[in-house]
Amino acid sequence: MPAAGAAYVANGGLLDPLLVSADGHVAATKKAGHGVKGKYWTAADKAERQAAKESGGEDGRVLLFRKYKVKGSLLHPYRALICIRVVAVLLFFIWRIKHNKSDVMWFWTMSVVGDIWFGFSWLLNQLPKFNPVKTVPDLAALRQHCNLPDGTSTLPGIDVFVTTADPIDEPILYTMNCVLSILAVDYPVDRLSCYLSDDSGALILYEALVEVGKFAPLWVPFCRKYSIEPRAPESYFEHVVPPQAGKATQEFLHDFRRVELEYDEFKARLDNLADTIRKRSDVYNTMEAAEGYHKATWMANGTQWPGTWIDPTENHRKGHHAGIAKVVLGHPSCGHHHGSQLNAESSPSISAMDERLPMLVYVSREKNPSYNHNKKAGALNAQLRASALLSNGQLIINFDCDHYINNSQALRAAVCFMLDQRDGGNTAFVQFPQRFDNVDPTDRYGNHNRVFFDGTMLALNGLQGPSYIGTGCMFRRLALYGIDPPRCRPNNITPEANKFGNSTLFLDSVSKA
């Protein structure tokens, strides 16, 4: 495995807008000269950093991210070009209106309205690009600010929400890889929780999550020991070159082969889950058979599944089932635990690593045809309320089930913006760009959508900030509750029951968030 440069180690590979997924990509990017301090960007916060350095920072805090802007030699000509184009477009509209030679008035009117609309849309797309700003987290400063001498951390708690709607349309393997990449992220395990929302209410997703709980105690320590990137096993084993003797240590070779073998068995168990559940249910249904008895779907512990059944019936079909919340992995205790969950065949080197895992919870909200479910927004609301009672993390980040975290430092990077002394307390959310696997090297069809993520979204960063795109976004919990930022609210939060519901436990959690 190639060694990363010192700058990469300090910033977790986050020097560029693209969150890289392998050291090779980092090296290629730097070699091309597209780094932050390249010929296109210049520091935009020199005065702020100098003032913070001289005063020691407000409240003893250092600045946790850097700002860069496009150099004036490039930006000013671009602004002038946009202004010239605006004038040209206005002159064109004036000419179109004054020279009406059409015999079909309604057709001419529609064409002019269309031109004006396209011109207005173009203008809205160009205005944010007047001041593009790149922000780069300083992970070394975050460690200095949050790490305590005793090895603990003051980082805020994070609840990670993963949403899925159907185990058929959204393959289970990719959903479980998303969860595994979250469990293996570089963040204090006692301050991280993962919630999987299953809108289908299917037993197969819950039991797949149980399988994750069995495989994670091997995968997560392996990632921690060797700084594996990315930490979604499917992507890692697909892109990594298998290590060969002489090019890697015997210890790593042993661990790699062990984990790869266990992952293949893990995938086989996921593939067999549907048959396993059906056969088990057939056995229990045969034992319980009676006149008018509906064939139920049974869990491994011999109880009926409260969600959707394989043979649908009233109150047990997709779109009409009870609410479910099951803790798959409990909240980790304080301190470090070594080798308590791995069996004797596991590598001794991995067993020596901290095996604690973040809390993992399965959530399936109640559904009834008599009321609107609000699709993904409703699922996120259910996760928000469930997590408030179980972990109540100050920060929340959501992912679609077919995504994964391709950089283990990503959560720390977002926290840098939330805790920065300049305006961190008033930051509602931090949006990550999306990247895609298996795209051809030249990206001839624009599958990475860089124009949007590295152009429009980066340009919006120079205004109030980018928009929420539905996934990969870290929120402040209080912002989702609709509570004003610190500068606009009194010191004490007194939630009203009619705003947050009638749950006393939930109301108590609001004031502690």
Short mmCIF file of C-alpha atoms in Angstrom, two decimals:
data_model
loop_
_atom_site.label_atom_id
_atom_site.label_comp_id
_atom_site.label_asym_id
_atom_site.label_seq_id
_atom_site.Cartn_x
_atom_site.Cartn_y
_atom_site.Cartn_z
CA MET A 1 0.00 0.00 0.00
CA PRO A 2 1.57 3.32 -1.06
CA ALA A 3 2.26 5.84 1.65
CA ALA A 4 0.39 9.13 1.58
CA GLY A 5 2.08 12.50 1.84
CA ALA A 6 2.18 14.49 5.06
CA ALA A 7 -0.38 16.97 3.80
CA TYR A 8 -2.74 14.15 2.97
CA VAL A 9 -2.35 12.63 6.43
CA ALA A 10 -3.03 15.96 8.14
CA ASN A 11 -6.13 16.75 6.11
CA GLY A 12 -7.49 13.28 5.47
CA GLY A 13 -7.25 13.64 1.69
CA LEU A 14 -9.70 16.54 1.76
CA LEU A 15 -7.49 19.13 0.07
CA ASP A 16 -9.70 19.10 -3.02
CA PRO A 17 -13.48 19.24 -3.51
CA LEU A 18 -13.35 15.60 -4.59
CA LEU A 19 -13.29 13.29 -1.57
CA VAL A 20 -10.79 10.81 -2.91
CA SER A 21 -11.30 7.10 -2.39
CA ALA A 22 -7.78 5.80 -2.86
CA ASP A 23 -4.23 7.01 -2.36
CA GLY A 24 -3.56 6.60 -6.04
CA HIS A 25 -6.23 9.14 -6.90
CA VAL A 26 -4.71 11.57 -4.40
CA ALA A 27 -1.27 11.28 -5.94
CA ALA A 28 -2.66 11.74 -9.45
CA THR A 29 -4.57 14.84 -8.42
CA LYS A 30 -1.59 16.46 -6.75
CA LYS A 31 0.69 15.59 -9.66
CA ALA A 32 -1.69 17.35 -12.03
CA GLY A 33 -1.32 20.52 -9.96
CA HIS A 34 -4.98 20.93 -9.11
CA GLY A 35 -4.47 21.27 -5.35
CA VAL A 36 -5.86 24.06 -3.23
CA LYS A 37 -2.76 26.22 -3.52
CA GLY A 38 -2.49 25.77 -7.28
CA LYS A 39 -2.33 28.51 -9.86
CA TYR A 40 -6.09 29.16 -9.72
CA TRP A 41 -6.77 29.66 -6.00
CA THR A 42 -5.53 32.07 -3.35
CA ALA A 43 -6.17 32.32 0.39
CA ALA A 44 -9.23 34.42 1.25
CA ASP A 45 -8.97 34.40 5.05
CA LYS A 46 -5.44 35.68 5.73
CA ALA A 47 -6.66 38.55 7.91
CA GLU A 48 -8.96 36.27 9.94
CA ARG A 49 -6.24 33.71 10.53
CA GLN A 50 -3.72 36.35 11.49
CA ALA A 51 -6.15 37.89 13.99
CA ALA A 52 -6.94 34.47 15.45
CA LYS A 53 -3.24 33.68 15.73
CA GLU A 54 -2.48 36.92 17.55
CA SER A 55 -5.42 36.67 19.97
CA GLY A 56 -5.28 32.92 20.44
CA GLY A 57 -8.79 32.58 18.99
CA GLU A 58 -12.10 33.40 20.58
CA ASP A 59 -12.84 31.11 23.53
CA GLY A 60 -9.43 29.54 22.97
CA ARG A 61 -10.53 28.00 19.66
CA VAL A 62 -8.45 27.95 16.51
CA LEU A 63 -9.89 28.33 13.00
CA LEU A 64 -11.00 24.91 11.78
CA PHE A 65 -11.18 25.49 8.04
CA ARG A 66 -9.46 27.52 5.36
CA LYS A 67 -11.09 29.67 2.69
CA TYR A 68 -9.77 30.04 -0.85
CA LYS A 69 -11.03 32.21 -3.68
CA VAL A 70 -10.23 32.29 -7.39
CA LYS A 71 -7.38 34.63 -8.22
CA GLY A 72 -8.43 38.05 -9.47
CA SER A 73 -6.47 37.65 -12.70
CA LEU A 74 -8.93 34.92 -13.66
CA LEU A 75 -12.08 36.06 -11.87
CA HIS A 76 -12.24 39.70 -13.04
CA PRO A 77 -12.13 38.88 -16.79
CA TYR A 78 -14.82 36.24 -16.20
CA ARG A 79 -17.04 38.78 -14.43
CA ALA A 80 -16.51 41.25 -17.27
CA LEU A 81 -17.46 38.57 -19.80
CA ILE A 82 -20.67 37.78 -17.91
CA CYS A 83 -21.61 41.48 -17.82
CA ILE A 84 -20.99 41.79 -21.56
CA ARG A 85 -23.19 38.76 -22.18
CA VAL A 86 -25.96 40.21 -20.00
CA VAL A 87 -25.90 43.43 -22.05
CA ALA A 88 -25.94 41.42 -25.29
CA VAL A 89 -28.91 39.35 -24.13
CA LEU A 90 -30.85 42.47 -23.11
CA LEU A 91 -30.17 44.07 -26.50
CA PHE A 92 -31.38 40.88 -28.18
CA PHE A 93 -34.65 40.96 -26.20
CA ILE A 94 -35.18 44.62 -27.11
CA TRP A 95 -34.60 43.83 -30.78
CA ARG A 96 -37.02 40.87 -30.67
CA ILE A 97 -39.77 42.99 -29.14
CA LYS A 98 -39.29 45.96 -31.51
CA HIS A 99 -39.10 43.86 -34.68
CA ASN A 100 -42.31 41.88 -34.60
CA LYS A 101 -42.72 40.61 -38.16
CA SER A 102 -44.66 37.47 -37.31
CA ASP A 103 -48.10 36.85 -38.81
CA VAL A 104 -48.93 34.45 -35.96
CA MET A 105 -49.00 36.62 -32.85
CA TRP A 106 -49.46 33.83 -30.31
CA PHE A 107 -46.48 31.92 -31.71
CA TRP A 108 -44.26 35.03 -31.54
CA THR A 109 -45.39 35.72 -27.96
CA MET A 110 -44.57 32.17 -26.84
CA SER A 111 -41.12 32.31 -28.43
CA VAL A 112 -40.31 35.64 -26.75
CA VAL A 113 -41.52 34.39 -23.36
CA GLY A 114 -39.40 31.26 -23.81
CA ASP A 115 -36.32 33.32 -24.67
CA ILE A 116 -36.85 35.54 -21.64
CA TRP A 117 -37.27 32.52 -19.36
CA PHE A 118 -34.09 30.85 -20.65
CA GLY A 119 -32.22 34.13 -20.31
CA PHE A 120 -33.44 34.53 -16.73
CA SER A 121 -32.44 30.93 -15.89
CA TRP A 122 -28.99 31.52 -17.39
CA LEU A 123 -28.59 34.69 -15.32
CA LEU A 124 -29.53 32.88 -12.09
CA ASN A 125 -26.95 30.22 -12.90
CA GLN A 126 -24.22 32.79 -13.58
CA LEU A 127 -24.65 35.15 -10.63
CA PRO A 128 -23.35 32.73 -7.95
CA LYS A 129 -20.20 32.19 -10.04
CA PHE A 130 -19.18 35.81 -9.49
CA ASN A 131 -17.47 34.75 -6.24
CA PRO A 132 -16.66 31.01 -6.02
CA VAL A 133 -15.15 30.00 -2.68
CA LYS A 134 -13.47 26.73 -1.74
CA THR A 135 -13.43 25.75 1.95
CA VAL A 136 -10.95 23.15 3.20
CA PRO A 137 -11.26 21.58 6.68
CA ASP A 138 -8.24 21.57 8.96
CA LEU A 139 -8.41 18.17 10.64
CA ALA A 140 -5.18 18.71 12.54
CA ALA A 141 -6.66 21.82 14.18
CA LEU A 142 -9.83 19.85 15.00
CA ARG A 143 -7.81 17.17 16.76
CA GLN A 144 -5.91 19.82 18.67
CA HIS A 145 -9.17 21.44 19.74
CA CYS A 146 -11.22 18.31 20.58
CA ASN A 147 -8.77 15.59 21.65
CA LEU A 148 -8.17 15.37 25.40
CA PRO A 149 -4.96 14.14 27.10
CA ASP A 150 -6.70 11.01 28.45
CA GLY A 151 -7.51 9.81 24.92
CA THR A 152 -11.17 10.86 24.95
CA SER A 153 -12.72 13.50 22.73
CA THR A 154 -15.13 16.42 23.00
CA LEU A 155 -16.44 15.96 19.45
CA PRO A 156 -20.24 16.34 19.21
CA GLY A 157 -22.44 13.28 18.83
CA ILE A 158 -23.52 12.35 15.30
CA ASP A 159 -26.57 10.32 14.30
CA VAL A 160 -26.30 8.87 10.79
CA PHE A 161 -29.57 8.20 8.94
CA VAL A 162 -29.74 5.70 6.06
CA THR A 163 -33.02 5.39 4.17
CA THR A 164 -34.22 2.55 1.96
CA ALA A 165 -37.64 1.92 0.47
CA ASP A 166 -37.52 -1.56 -1.05
CA PRO A 167 -35.04 -4.46 -0.77
CA ILE A 168 -35.70 -5.45 -4.40
CA ASP A 169 -35.34 -2.08 -6.13
CA GLU A 170 -32.43 -1.16 -3.84
CA PRO A 171 -30.13 -4.21 -3.51
CA ILE A 172 -29.47 -5.29 0.06
CA LEU A 173 -25.72 -5.74 -0.51
CA TYR A 174 -25.23 -2.05 -1.32
CA THR A 175 -27.38 -0.98 1.62
CA MET A 176 -25.30 -3.10 3.99
CA ASN A 177 -22.07 -1.73 2.47
CA CYS A 178 -23.35 1.75 3.20
CA VAL A 179 -23.91 0.76 6.84
CA LEU A 180 -20.48 -0.90 7.12
CA SER A 181 -18.74 2.21 5.77
CA ILE A 182 -20.52 4.23 8.48
CA LEU A 183 -19.61 1.84 11.30
CA ALA A 184 -15.94 1.94 10.21
CA VAL A 185 -15.65 5.72 9.92
CA ASP A 186 -12.89 7.46 11.89
CA TYR A 187 -14.97 8.99 14.69
CA PRO A 188 -15.33 8.22 18.43
CA VAL A 189 -17.62 5.19 18.60
CA ASP A 190 -19.40 6.41 21.71
CA ARG A 191 -20.42 9.57 19.82
CA LEU A 192 -21.64 7.89 16.63
CA SER A 193 -24.92 6.06 15.95
CA CYS A 194 -26.40 4.64 12.75
CA TYR A 195 -30.14 4.32 12.02
CA LEU A 196 -31.45 2.36 9.04
CA SER A 197 -34.98 3.32 8.00
CA ASP A 198 -36.81 0.59 6.09
CA ASP A 199 -40.00 1.89 4.50
CA SER A 200 -40.89 -1.58 3.22
CA GLY A 201 -40.99 -3.10 6.71
CA ALA A 202 -39.35 -6.27 5.33
CA LEU A 203 -37.82 -8.85 7.67
CA ILE A 204 -34.99 -9.51 5.21
CA LEU A 205 -33.53 -6.04 5.79
CA TYR A 206 -33.59 -6.46 9.56
CA GLU A 207 -31.88 -9.85 9.38
CA ALA A 208 -29.35 -8.45 6.90
CA LEU A 209 -28.57 -5.79 9.50
CA VAL A 210 -28.08 -8.56 12.07
CA GLU A 211 -25.55 -10.13 9.68
CA VAL A 212 -23.78 -6.77 9.51
CA GLY A 213 -23.56 -6.84 13.29
CA LYS A 214 -21.75 -10.20 13.03
CA PHE A 215 -19.31 -9.17 10.28
CA ALA A 216 -18.54 -5.65 11.52
CA PRO A 217 -16.42 -6.78 14.55
CA LEU A 218 -13.92 -8.16 12.03
CA TRP A 219 -14.17 -5.53 9.29
CA VAL A 220 -14.01 -2.40 11.46
CA PRO A 221 -10.83 -3.30 13.41
CA PHE A 222 -9.21 -4.31 10.10
CA CYS A 223 -9.98 -0.86 8.68
CA ARG A 224 -8.69 0.87 11.80
CA LYS A 225 -5.43 -1.08 11.92
CA TYR A 226 -4.44 -0.60 8.27
CA SER A 227 -6.19 2.74 7.54
CA ILE A 228 -8.26 1.12 4.81
CA GLU A 229 -9.88 3.41 2.22
CA PRO A 230 -12.66 3.21 1.19
CA ARG A 231 -14.30 1.42 4.10
CA ALA A 232 -17.17 -0.12 2.15
CA PRO A 233 -15.92 -3.70 1.64
CA GLU A 234 -17.53 -4.22 -1.77
CA SER A 235 -15.80 -1.15 -3.18
CA TYR A 236 -12.53 -1.91 -1.41
CA PHE A 237 -12.20 -5.50 -2.64
CA GLU A 238 -13.37 -4.48 -6.12
CA HIS A 239 -10.74 -1.77 -6.63
CA VAL A 240 -7.80 -2.84 -4.47
CA VAL A 241 -5.00 -4.88 -6.02
CA PRO A 242 -4.65 -8.14 -4.03
CA PRO A 243 -1.44 -7.94 -1.98
CA GLN A 244 1.39 -10.27 -2.92
CA ALA A 245 4.06 -11.85 -0.78
CA GLY A 246 7.14 -9.66 -0.66
CA LYS A 247 5.15 -6.46 -1.24
CA ALA A 248 3.19 -6.56 2.02
CA THR A 249 3.86 -7.83 5.51
CA GLN A 250 2.83 -11.34 6.46
CA GLU A 251 0.59 -9.85 9.11
CA PHE A 252 -1.34 -7.81 6.55
CA LEU A 253 -1.52 -10.74 4.11
CA HIS A 254 -3.01 -12.95 6.81
CA ASP A 255 -5.55 -10.34 7.88
CA PHE A 256 -6.48 -9.43 4.30
CA ARG A 257 -7.19 -13.02 3.29
CA ARG A 258 -9.12 -13.67 6.49
CA VAL A 259 -11.34 -10.61 6.04
CA GLU A 260 -11.85 -11.28 2.32
CA LEU A 261 -12.94 -14.85 3.07
CA GLU A 262 -15.32 -13.69 5.79
CA TYR A 263 -16.78 -11.07 3.44
CA ASP A 264 -17.46 -13.69 0.78
CA GLU A 265 -19.29 -15.76 3.39
CA PHE A 266 -21.16 -12.64 4.52
CA LYS A 267 -22.38 -12.03 0.95
CA ALA A 268 -23.43 -15.67 0.64
CA ARG A 269 -25.51 -15.38 3.82
CA LEU A 270 -27.19 -12.24 2.45
CA ASP A 271 -28.00 -14.05 -0.80
CA ASN A 272 -29.60 -16.93 1.13
CA LEU A 273 -31.63 -14.78 3.52
CA ALA A 274 -34.80 -14.81 1.41
CA ASP A 275 -34.84 -18.63 1.21
CA THR A 276 -33.92 -18.95 4.88
CA ILE A 277 -36.79 -16.72 5.99
CA ARG A 278 -39.31 -18.47 3.73
CA LYS A 279 -38.30 -21.97 4.85
CA ARG A 280 -38.36 -20.96 8.51
CA SER A 281 -41.78 -19.34 8.09
CA ASP A 282 -43.14 -22.44 6.33
CA VAL A 283 -42.05 -24.60 9.28
CA TYR A 284 -43.67 -22.34 11.88
CA ASN A 285 -46.83 -21.88 9.79
CA THR A 286 -47.18 -25.66 9.48
CA MET A 287 -46.98 -25.95 13.27
CA GLU A 288 -49.54 -23.15 13.75
CA ALA A 289 -51.86 -24.14 10.91
CA ALA A 290 -55.54 -23.70 11.70
CA GLU A 291 -58.72 -22.74 9.91
CA GLY A 292 -58.62 -19.10 8.84
CA TYR A 293 -54.95 -18.79 9.83
CA HIS A 294 -52.90 -16.36 7.75
CA LYS A 295 -49.40 -17.45 6.81
CA ALA A 296 -47.11 -15.23 8.86
CA THR A 297 -43.45 -14.36 8.43
CA TRP A 298 -41.40 -15.54 11.41
CA MET A 299 -38.26 -14.17 12.98
CA ALA A 300 -35.31 -16.34 14.04
CA ASN A 301 -36.41 -16.17 17.70
CA GLY A 302 -39.75 -17.82 16.89
CA THR A 303 -41.96 -14.71 17.01
CA GLN A 304 -44.05 -13.24 14.22
CA TRP A 305 -42.55 -10.30 12.35
CA PRO A 306 -44.65 -7.16 13.04
CA GLY A 307 -43.87 -5.66 9.63
CA THR A 308 -44.58 -6.81 6.08
CA TRP A 309 -45.20 -10.53 5.55
CA ILE A 310 -44.14 -12.62 2.56
CA ASP A 311 -47.82 -13.48 2.05
CA PRO A 312 -49.41 -10.04 2.58
CA THR A 313 -52.47 -9.65 4.77
CA GLU A 314 -54.21 -6.83 6.63
CA ASN A 315 -51.77 -4.89 8.85
CA HIS A 316 -48.86 -6.89 7.42
CA ARG A 317 -48.39 -5.62 3.89
CA LYS A 318 -46.32 -2.95 2.24
CA GLY A 319 -47.82 0.42 3.05
CA HIS A 320 -49.83 -0.93 5.99
CA HIS A 321 -47.89 -2.31 8.95
CA ALA A 322 -46.91 -1.50 12.53
CA GLY A 323 -43.95 0.61 13.53
CA ILE A 324 -40.73 -1.19 14.45
CA ALA A 325 -37.57 -0.10 16.26
CA LYS A 326 -34.90 -2.68 17.10
CA VAL A 327 -31.40 -2.05 18.45
CA VAL A 328 -29.02 -4.35 16.58
CA LEU A 329 -25.81 -3.10 18.21
CA GLY A 330 -26.09 -1.41 21.60
CA HIS A 331 -24.39 1.80 22.63
CA PRO A 332 -20.66 1.16 23.25
CA SER A 333 -19.42 1.51 26.79
CA CYS A 334 -16.65 3.90 27.74
CA GLY A 335 -13.05 2.77 27.50
CA HIS A 336 -11.42 0.41 25.01
CA HIS A 337 -12.16 -3.27 24.59
CA HIS A 338 -9.75 -5.58 22.82
CA GLY A 339 -10.57 -8.88 21.19
CA SER A 340 -13.74 -9.67 23.12
CA GLN A 341 -16.01 -10.47 20.18
CA LEU A 342 -13.72 -12.19 17.66
CA ASN A 343 -13.47 -15.96 17.64
CA ALA A 344 -10.27 -17.91 18.04
CA GLU A 345 -9.67 -18.11 14.28
CA SER A 346 -9.45 -14.33 13.96
CA SER A 347 -6.10 -12.68 13.44
CA PRO A 348 -4.38 -11.88 16.75
CA SER A 349 -3.29 -8.54 15.29
CA ILE A 350 -6.87 -7.53 14.58
CA SER A 351 -8.05 -8.85 17.92
CA ALA A 352 -5.66 -6.43 19.59
CA MET A 353 -7.52 -3.46 18.06
CA ASP A 354 -10.39 -1.62 19.71
CA GLU A 355 -13.48 -3.60 18.73
CA ARG A 356 -16.16 -1.28 19.99
CA LEU A 357 -18.77 -0.45 17.38
CA PRO A 358 -21.22 2.46 17.08
CA MET A 359 -24.84 1.87 17.98
CA LEU A 360 -26.85 0.38 15.11
CA VAL A 361 -30.66 0.62 15.04
CA TYR A 362 -33.32 -0.70 12.64
CA VAL A 363 -36.34 1.59 12.24
CA SER A 364 -39.49 1.00 10.21
CA ARG A 365 -42.18 3.62 10.76
CA GLU A 366 -45.84 2.74 11.05
CA LYS A 367 -47.73 2.95 7.77
CA ASN A 368 -51.43 3.15 7.09
CA PRO A 369 -53.23 3.89 3.81
CA SER A 370 -55.44 6.42 5.63
CA TYR A 371 -52.70 9.06 5.92
CA ASN A 372 -49.91 10.52 3.80
CA HIS A 373 -46.46 9.07 4.47
CA ASN A 374 -44.49 11.93 2.84
CA LYS A 375 -42.07 9.40 1.36
CA LYS A 376 -38.40 10.02 2.27
CA ALA A 377 -39.18 13.12 4.33
CA GLY A 378 -41.53 11.09 6.52
CA ALA A 379 -38.88 8.39 6.99
CA LEU A 380 -36.33 11.01 8.07
CA ASN A 381 -38.85 12.47 10.53
CA ALA A 382 -39.34 9.02 12.08
CA GLN A 383 -35.57 8.56 12.40
CA LEU A 384 -35.28 12.03 13.91
CA ARG A 385 -37.73 11.23 16.69
CA ALA A 386 -36.40 7.72 17.36
CA SER A 387 -32.79 8.92 17.51
CA ALA A 388 -33.75 11.74 19.90
CA LEU A 389 -34.74 9.16 22.52
CA LEU A 390 -31.84 6.74 21.96
CA SER A 391 -28.72 8.82 21.24
CA ASN A 392 -29.82 12.44 20.65
CA GLY A 393 -26.72 13.42 18.68
CA GLN A 394 -26.24 17.15 18.18
CA LEU A 395 -25.51 16.58 14.49
CA ILE A 396 -27.30 14.45 11.90
CA ILE A 397 -26.12 13.27 8.49
CA ASN A 398 -28.29 11.35 6.04
CA PHE A 399 -27.40 9.02 3.17
CA ASP A 400 -29.29 7.18 0.48
CA CYS A 401 -28.83 3.43 0.83
CA ASP A 402 -26.83 3.09 -2.42
CA HIS A 403 -24.17 5.57 -1.25
CA TYR A 404 -21.20 5.01 1.02
CA ILE A 405 -18.59 7.12 2.80
CA ASN A 406 -15.49 7.04 0.57
CA ASN A 407 -13.24 8.86 3.05
CA SER A 408 -13.11 7.84 6.70
CA GLN A 409 -12.31 11.44 7.75
CA ALA A 410 -15.44 12.88 6.11
CA LEU A 411 -17.51 13.29 9.28
CA ARG A 412 -14.65 15.09 11.01
CA ALA A 413 -14.37 17.37 7.99
CA ALA A 414 -18.01 18.44 8.28
CA VAL A 415 -17.65 18.96 12.04
CA CYS A 416 -14.88 21.49 11.32
CA PHE A 417 -17.48 23.83 9.81
CA MET A 418 -19.94 23.25 12.65
CA LEU A 419 -17.43 24.09 15.39
CA ASP A 420 -15.47 26.90 13.74
CA GLN A 421 -15.34 30.06 15.87
CA ARG A 422 -16.30 32.40 13.02
CA ASP A 423 -19.86 31.32 12.33
CA GLY A 424 -19.98 27.64 13.24
CA GLY A 425 -22.75 28.06 15.80
CA ASN A 426 -25.01 29.56 13.13
CA THR A 427 -24.26 26.91 10.49
CA ALA A 428 -27.38 24.81 9.85
CA PHE A 429 -25.96 22.19 7.47
CA VAL A 430 -22.89 21.12 5.50
CA GLN A 431 -23.41 19.49 2.09
CA PHE A 432 -20.98 16.96 0.60
CA PRO A 433 -20.59 16.46 -3.18
CA GLN A 434 -21.51 13.14 -4.74
CA ARG A 435 -18.97 10.98 -6.56
CA PHE A 436 -19.56 7.86 -8.63
CA ASP A 437 -17.69 4.59 -9.14
CA ASN A 438 -16.92 2.79 -12.41
CA VAL A 439 -16.87 5.95 -14.54
CA ASP A 440 -14.58 5.88 -17.60
CA PRO A 441 -11.28 7.75 -17.00
CA THR A 442 -12.18 10.68 -19.28
CA ASP A 443 -15.80 10.85 -18.05
CA ARG A 444 -16.94 11.54 -21.61
CA TYR A 445 -20.62 11.47 -20.67
CA GLY A 446 -20.33 13.71 -17.61
CA ASN A 447 -21.42 11.00 -15.17
CA HIS A 448 -19.59 12.69 -12.28
CA ASN A 449 -21.80 15.75 -12.83
CA ARG A 450 -18.83 18.01 -12.05
CA VAL A 451 -20.48 21.06 -13.62
CA PHE A 452 -23.07 20.96 -10.85
CA PHE A 453 -20.97 19.79 -7.88
CA ASP A 454 -17.64 21.48 -8.67
CA GLY A 455 -19.15 24.46 -10.48
CA THR A 456 -22.57 25.57 -9.33
CA MET A 457 -22.39 24.18 -5.78
CA LEU A 458 -18.86 25.48 -5.26
CA ALA A 459 -19.97 28.88 -6.54
CA LEU A 460 -22.90 28.95 -4.10
CA ASN A 461 -20.31 28.46 -1.37
CA GLY A 462 -19.32 32.08 -1.95
CA LEU A 463 -22.85 33.20 -1.09
CA GLN A 464 -24.81 31.75 1.81
CA GLY A 465 -23.85 28.18 0.94
CA PRO A 466 -24.94 25.28 -1.31
CA SER A 467 -28.42 23.83 -1.36
CA TYR A 468 -29.47 20.49 0.14
CA ILE A 469 -29.44 17.76 -2.51
CA GLY A 470 -31.15 15.00 -0.52
CA THR A 471 -28.16 12.93 0.60
CA GLY A 472 -24.70 13.35 2.09
CA CYS A 473 -25.70 16.36 4.17
CA MET A 474 -24.87 17.01 7.83
CA PHE A 475 -27.50 18.97 9.76
CA ARG A 476 -27.57 20.54 13.17
CA ARG A 477 -30.41 18.77 14.99
CA LEU A 478 -31.88 22.00 16.35
CA ALA A 479 -32.05 23.41 12.82
CA LEU A 480 -34.29 20.50 11.78
CA TYR A 481 -36.48 21.21 14.80
CA GLY A 482 -37.03 24.72 13.44
CA ILE A 483 -35.26 26.43 16.35
CA ASP A 484 -33.56 29.74 15.57
CA PRO A 485 -29.74 29.93 15.48
CA PRO A 486 -27.96 31.18 18.65
CA ARG A 487 -27.77 34.80 17.51
CA CYS A 488 -31.55 34.92 17.03
CA ARG A 489 -32.85 33.04 20.09
CA PRO A 490 -32.79 33.43 23.88
CA ASN A 491 -30.32 31.44 25.93
CA ASN A 492 -32.89 28.96 27.23
CA ILE A 493 -34.90 26.85 24.78
CA THR A 494 -38.45 26.25 25.99
CA PRO A 495 -40.11 23.97 23.41
CA GLU A 496 -43.87 24.16 23.08
CA ALA A 497 -45.83 20.91 23.13
CA ASN A 498 -48.00 21.94 20.18
CA LYS A 499 -44.87 22.35 18.03
CA PHE A 500 -43.01 19.12 18.83
CA GLY A 501 -45.88 16.81 19.81
CA ASN A 502 -47.02 15.40 23.14
CA SER A 503 -44.10 13.10 23.99
CA THR A 504 -42.53 14.26 27.25
CA LEU A 505 -39.36 12.26 26.55
CA PHE A 506 -39.01 13.86 23.14
CA LEU A 507 -39.59 17.36 24.55
CA ASP A 508 -36.84 16.73 27.10
CA SER A 509 -34.48 15.63 24.32
CA VAL A 510 -35.03 18.90 22.43
CA SER A 511 -33.58 21.00 25.23
CA LYS A 512 -30.54 18.68 25.47
CA ALA A 513 -29.75 18.54 21.75
#
